Amino acid sequence: MKKILCYISLLFLIPSAGYGQINFSAYADYGLEVINTPQDLDFNDVGPLIADGSTYSLDVHEGNYTIIEIVGVKYLDIYIDVSGPQNLTNTNNEAIDFTLKAAYSNQLGDVKTPASVPLKYINVTNNGFNIRVPVLERQSQPPNPPPTPPTNATDLDPKSDYSNPIYETFYLYLYGDITVPNNTSAGSYTGNYTITISYD
């Protein structure tokens, strides 16, 4: 039996902040921050993985996902761009197929447990997507007026002051499937995904 280890690393980019692997900084004008340290996706959680053509799935409803908690100004929209490979590879450049899946919640309250709120699923194409969504769901309300220019209140660092009422938390869930072909070499297979978050 061959044992396959699969990991997906996440790289975040917040414009005007520079970047590095899991390196989070505030946006220059309005507060925007990733406040948690997301875990890599690890398919060994549903293993053992056997090289026999089987598909293995991480399911958001079973708690197998990585969550990204984004704190932003609640009346603004954010843009999220996710891109990455369609395969996970080992050090010998052998590949196994990976299919990214994603969902989000932007309702009030703590939604770290996906079963506690209805999720909105994201259409992922070629293991990437670009969405524009409000930080906080507007429900049936008419659109708000344009935001006011940045003030001392919006310049606050959401990581240290996300209890400020202008901030709300947006939750992005990433998960997916891998298919392990017959006779795939044992070892670790990884892929790196870039996530860019901005207001415009």
PDB file of C-alpha atoms in Angstrom, residues 1-4 48-54 56 96 179-186 189:
ATOM      1  CA  MET A   1       0.000   0.000   0.000  1.00  0.00           C
ATOM      2  CA  LYS A   2       1.363   3.412  -0.936  1.00  0.00           C
ATOM      3  CA  LYS A   3       0.821   6.297   1.407  1.00  0.00           C
ATOM      4  CA  ILE A   4       0.286   9.713  -0.157  1.00  0.00           C
ATOM      5  CA  PRO A  48      -5.111   6.767   4.372  1.00  0.00           C
ATOM      6  CA  LEU A  49      -4.718   7.715   0.718  1.00  0.00           C
ATOM      7  CA  ILE A  50      -4.143   4.803  -1.627  1.00  0.00           C
ATOM      8  CA  ALA A  51      -2.845   5.059  -5.217  1.00  0.00           C
ATOM      9  CA  ASP A  52      -5.722   3.187  -6.859  1.00  0.00           C
ATOM     10  CA  GLY A  53      -7.573   5.896  -8.802  1.00  0.00           C
ATOM     11  CA  SER A  54      -9.784   6.842  -5.857  1.00  0.00           C
ATOM     12  CA  TYR A  56     -10.716  11.769  -1.628  1.00  0.00           C
ATOM     13  CA  ILE A  96      -2.153  14.289  -8.741  1.00  0.00           C
ATOM     14  CA  THR A 179      -7.797  11.971  -7.280  1.00  0.00           C
ATOM     15  CA  VAL A 180      -4.824   9.659  -6.789  1.00  0.00           C
ATOM     16  CA  PRO A 181      -3.998   7.747 -10.002  1.00  0.00           C
ATOM     17  CA  ASN A 182      -2.901   4.135 -10.035  1.00  0.00           C
ATOM     18  CA  ASN A 183       0.801   3.605  -9.338  1.00  0.00           C
ATOM     19  CA  THR A 184       1.331   7.135  -8.028  1.00  0.00           C
ATOM     20  CA  SER A 185       4.606   7.299  -6.118  1.00  0.00           C
ATOM     21  CA  ALA A 186       4.322   7.536  -2.351  1.00  0.00           C
ATOM     22  CA  TYR A 189       2.324  16.307  -2.795  1.00  0.00           C
TER      23      TYR A 189
END
